[in-house]
Amino acid sequence: MRPSSSPRCRSLPSMPAEGTVTVEIGLNAAIVAVTSRSPRILAVSDEHGDSRDGLPFGPFDPARHRTFETSLRASVEQQTALDLGYIEQLYTFGDQGRHRLAGESSTHMVSVGYLALTRTDAENNARLAEAGAHWRDWYSYLPWEDWRQGRPVLIDQLILPALRQWEKGGHQDERMGLPQRRTRTRLAFGLDDFPWDEERVLERYELLYEAGLVGEAVIDGRAAATDTSPVGLAMRHDHRRIVATAIARLRGKIKYRPVIFELMPPEFTLTELQATVEAISGRHLHKQNFRRLVEGAELVEPTGMLTAATGGRPAALFRFRRQILDERPAPGLKVGGR
């Protein structure tokens, strides 16, 4: 039955019930670049005075933008003066208390996370500095993920002893249907008969969060402070979790899509390409094996030019062979595990 149009029966606007929480949609971007063989995440300052790094963020305004992606691009350009290239949606982050702001107890922010890839140059960096943004090595947030020089000492000296203590606090039947604490540690950090899997970035971060080994867990009130120093730089809200999700996605993506070339200049040496792949994967790669892998994948072609910028013998310059996109459904560089 339709509501009557009579003034005496006119429907009134519904009023929010007491305790009602308003849900807002926000957009976060983990913007990645590689400079000086270092994988970088773009961080922005906080207008509320929080000294921790944060990711570019903006609310979704459907009155101004038709899609999430166009809204995100506009927010990033406004905050950082940076034009994004490759971009893809990661995940929706909506845990309770994930984006607390003073005086907003009745507002819950649900954020759609994105991975974006770009290149840097002196002009871009100057514009970013003016906008209050800066590049940060992503291994400063997740130092246990960098295996380019071998197994990080941090894992055996700090992380695993602390996780051993955390394991003792669990029960055998804890969280029915999920792995027990010891098994989760072995799987996440590649212990005993489990290999290290560079794509389990998010699982490792969430394990350390649950064990109270990252600063966000204490700040969020999810864990008590321990005698163990927090590992890695803390970020605002759950932005380090978004970064971990982005790294895991990119490490998997480069194995079956040629997205690595979104981070490369138009012309490059094979040594530069290898360094970029190593920076993203967190693994050291054997030079000759890598070159055979690249040649077998037919992802690059020589330009016929040489460069002496490497400081040694002139090196051949290559470029991405774009015809591969029409020739093969999954052209990538299958490095590392899986």
PDB file of N, CA, C and O in Angstrom, residues 179-204:
ATOM      1  N   PRO A 179      44.185 -22.569  11.880  1.00  0.00           N
ATOM      2  CA  PRO A 179      45.423 -23.215  12.332  1.00  0.00           C
ATOM      3  C   PRO A 179      45.796 -22.765  13.737  1.00  0.00           C
ATOM      4  O   PRO A 179      45.519 -21.655  14.146  1.00  0.00           O
ATOM      5  N   GLN A 180      46.402 -23.644  14.486  1.00  0.00           N
ATOM      6  CA  GLN A 180      46.889 -23.281  15.798  1.00  0.00           C
ATOM      7  C   GLN A 180      48.054 -22.317  15.657  1.00  0.00           C
ATOM      8  O   GLN A 180      48.645 -22.168  14.588  1.00  0.00           O
ATOM      9  N   ARG A 181      48.395 -21.654  16.764  1.00  0.00           N
ATOM     10  CA  ARG A 181      49.397 -20.587  16.708  1.00  0.00           C
ATOM     11  C   ARG A 181      50.737 -21.080  16.172  1.00  0.00           C
ATOM     12  O   ARG A 181      51.362 -20.404  15.349  1.00  0.00           O
ATOM     13  N   ARG A 182      51.194 -22.218  16.611  1.00  0.00           N
ATOM     14  CA  ARG A 182      52.483 -22.721  16.143  1.00  0.00           C
ATOM     15  C   ARG A 182      52.460 -22.983  14.641  1.00  0.00           C
ATOM     16  O   ARG A 182      53.394 -22.622  13.912  1.00  0.00           O
ATOM     17  N   THR A 183      51.405 -23.589  14.167  1.00  0.00           N
ATOM     18  CA  THR A 183      51.301 -23.887  12.739  1.00  0.00           C
ATOM     19  C   THR A 183      51.247 -22.603  11.926  1.00  0.00           C
ATOM     20  O   THR A 183      51.854 -22.509  10.853  1.00  0.00           O
ATOM     21  N   ARG A 184      50.545 -21.606  12.425  1.00  0.00           N
ATOM     22  CA  ARG A 184      50.462 -20.324  11.723  1.00  0.00           C
ATOM     23  C   ARG A 184      51.843 -19.676  11.608  1.00  0.00           C
ATOM     24  O   ARG A 184      52.199 -19.111  10.566  1.00  0.00           O
ATOM     25  N   THR A 185      52.640 -19.755  12.679  1.00  0.00           N
ATOM     26  CA  THR A 185      53.988 -19.192  12.649  1.00  0.00           C
ATOM     27  C   THR A 185      54.855 -19.918  11.641  1.00  0.00           C
ATOM     28  O   THR A 185      55.585 -19.297  10.858  1.00  0.00           O
ATOM     29  N   ARG A 186      54.790 -21.250  11.655  1.00  0.00           N
ATOM     30  CA  ARG A 186      55.610 -22.038  10.725  1.00  0.00           C
ATOM     31  C   ARG A 186      55.241 -21.718   9.282  1.00  0.00           C
ATOM     32  O   ARG A 186      56.119 -21.564   8.424  1.00  0.00           O
ATOM     33  N   LEU A 187      53.950 -21.617   9.011  1.00  0.00           N
ATOM     34  CA  LEU A 187      53.491 -21.362   7.646  1.00  0.00           C
ATOM     35  C   LEU A 187      53.848 -19.947   7.205  1.00  0.00           C
ATOM     36  O   LEU A 187      54.303 -19.733   6.068  1.00  0.00           O
ATOM     37  N   ALA A 188      53.672 -18.972   8.095  1.00  0.00           N
ATOM     38  CA  ALA A 188      53.915 -17.575   7.714  1.00  0.00           C
ATOM     39  C   ALA A 188      55.392 -17.295   7.487  1.00  0.00           C
ATOM     40  O   ALA A 188      55.760 -16.578   6.549  1.00  0.00           O
ATOM     41  N   PHE A 189      56.264 -17.841   8.343  1.00  0.00           N
ATOM     42  CA  PHE A 189      57.689 -17.495   8.276  1.00  0.00           C
ATOM     43  C   PHE A 189      58.559 -18.609   7.684  1.00  0.00           C
ATOM     44  O   PHE A 189      59.779 -18.525   7.744  1.00  0.00           O
ATOM     45  N   GLY A 190      57.932 -19.627   7.103  1.00  0.00           N
ATOM     46  CA  GLY A 190      58.704 -20.640   6.390  1.00  0.00           C
ATOM     47  C   GLY A 190      59.619 -21.446   7.286  1.00  0.00           C
ATOM     48  O   GLY A 190      60.814 -21.564   7.004  1.00  0.00           O
ATOM     49  N   LEU A 191      59.072 -21.989   8.356  1.00  0.00           N
ATOM     50  CA  LEU A 191      59.866 -22.756   9.306  1.00  0.00           C
ATOM     51  C   LEU A 191      59.686 -24.255   9.074  1.00  0.00           C
ATOM     52  O   LEU A 191      58.685 -24.687   8.505  1.00  0.00           O
ATOM     53  N   ASP A 192      60.683 -25.021   9.556  1.00  0.00           N
ATOM     54  CA  ASP A 192      60.648 -26.479   9.486  1.00  0.00           C
ATOM     55  C   ASP A 192      60.477 -26.917   8.025  1.00  0.00           C
ATOM     56  O   ASP A 192      61.290 -26.584   7.192  1.00  0.00           O
ATOM     57  N   ASP A 193      59.380 -27.620   7.733  1.00  0.00           N
ATOM     58  CA  ASP A 193      59.200 -28.142   6.377  1.00  0.00           C
ATOM     59  C   ASP A 193      58.406 -27.199   5.480  1.00  0.00           C
ATOM     60  O   ASP A 193      58.084 -27.544   4.343  1.00  0.00           O
ATOM     61  N   PHE A 194      58.091 -25.993   5.985  1.00  0.00           N
ATOM     62  CA  PHE A 194      57.377 -25.019   5.157  1.00  0.00           C
ATOM     63  C   PHE A 194      58.385 -24.075   4.500  1.00  0.00           C
ATOM     64  O   PHE A 194      59.257 -23.534   5.181  1.00  0.00           O
ATOM     65  N   PRO A 195      58.269 -23.839   3.194  1.00  0.00           N
ATOM     66  CA  PRO A 195      59.174 -22.882   2.528  1.00  0.00           C
ATOM     67  C   PRO A 195      58.722 -21.447   2.772  1.00  0.00           C
ATOM     68  O   PRO A 195      57.551 -21.192   3.058  1.00  0.00           O
ATOM     69  N   TRP A 196      59.652 -20.506   2.648  1.00  0.00           N
ATOM     70  CA  TRP A 196      59.303 -19.093   2.705  1.00  0.00           C
ATOM     71  C   TRP A 196      58.527 -18.742   1.445  1.00  0.00           C
ATOM     72  O   TRP A 196      58.955 -19.023   0.331  1.00  0.00           O
ATOM     73  N   ASP A 197      57.372 -18.144   1.613  1.00  0.00           N
ATOM     74  CA  ASP A 197      56.539 -17.729   0.485  1.00  0.00           C
ATOM     75  C   ASP A 197      56.443 -16.207   0.521  1.00  0.00           C
ATOM     76  O   ASP A 197      55.811 -15.636   1.414  1.00  0.00           O
ATOM     77  N   GLU A 198      57.050 -15.546  -0.463  1.00  0.00           N
ATOM     78  CA  GLU A 198      57.101 -14.088  -0.448  1.00  0.00           C
ATOM     79  C   GLU A 198      55.728 -13.446  -0.602  1.00  0.00           C
ATOM     80  O   GLU A 198      55.563 -12.247  -0.337  1.00  0.00           O
ATOM     81  N   GLU A 199      54.726 -14.211  -1.022  1.00  0.00           N
ATOM     82  CA  GLU A 199      53.396 -13.636  -1.204  1.00  0.00           C
ATOM     83  C   GLU A 199      52.560 -13.610   0.077  1.00  0.00           C
ATOM     84  O   GLU A 199      51.487 -12.996   0.098  1.00  0.00           O
ATOM     85  N   ARG A 200      53.021 -14.215   1.153  1.00  0.00           N
ATOM     86  CA  ARG A 200      52.249 -14.247   2.407  1.00  0.00           C
ATOM     87  C   ARG A 200      52.509 -12.992   3.255  1.00  0.00           C
ATOM     88  O   ARG A 200      52.603 -13.053   4.481  1.00  0.00           O
ATOM     89  N   VAL A 201      52.614 -11.866   2.617  1.00  0.00           N
ATOM     90  CA  VAL A 201      52.938 -10.615   3.308  1.00  0.00           C
ATOM     91  C   VAL A 201      51.847 -10.242   4.312  1.00  0.00           C
ATOM     92  O   VAL A 201      52.123  -9.919   5.472  1.00  0.00           O
ATOM     93  N   LEU A 202      50.606 -10.289   3.880  1.00  0.00           N
ATOM     94  CA  LEU A 202      49.499  -9.910   4.752  1.00  0.00           C
ATOM     95  C   LEU A 202      49.365 -10.885   5.921  1.00  0.00           C
ATOM     96  O   LEU A 202      49.116 -10.461   7.060  1.00  0.00           O
ATOM     97  N   GLU A 203      49.531 -12.173   5.677  1.00  0.00           N
ATOM     98  CA  GLU A 203      49.432 -13.159   6.757  1.00  0.00           C
ATOM     99  C   GLU A 203      50.485 -12.900   7.831  1.00  0.00           C
ATOM    100  O   GLU A 203      50.197 -13.022   9.030  1.00  0.00           O
ATOM    101  N   ARG A 204      51.701 -12.545   7.407  1.00  0.00           N
ATOM    102  CA  ARG A 204      52.753 -12.279   8.397  1.00  0.00           C
ATOM    103  C   ARG A 204      52.424 -11.026   9.201  1.00  0.00           C
ATOM    104  O   ARG A 204      52.599 -11.006  10.433  1.00  0.00           O
TER     105      ARG A 204
END
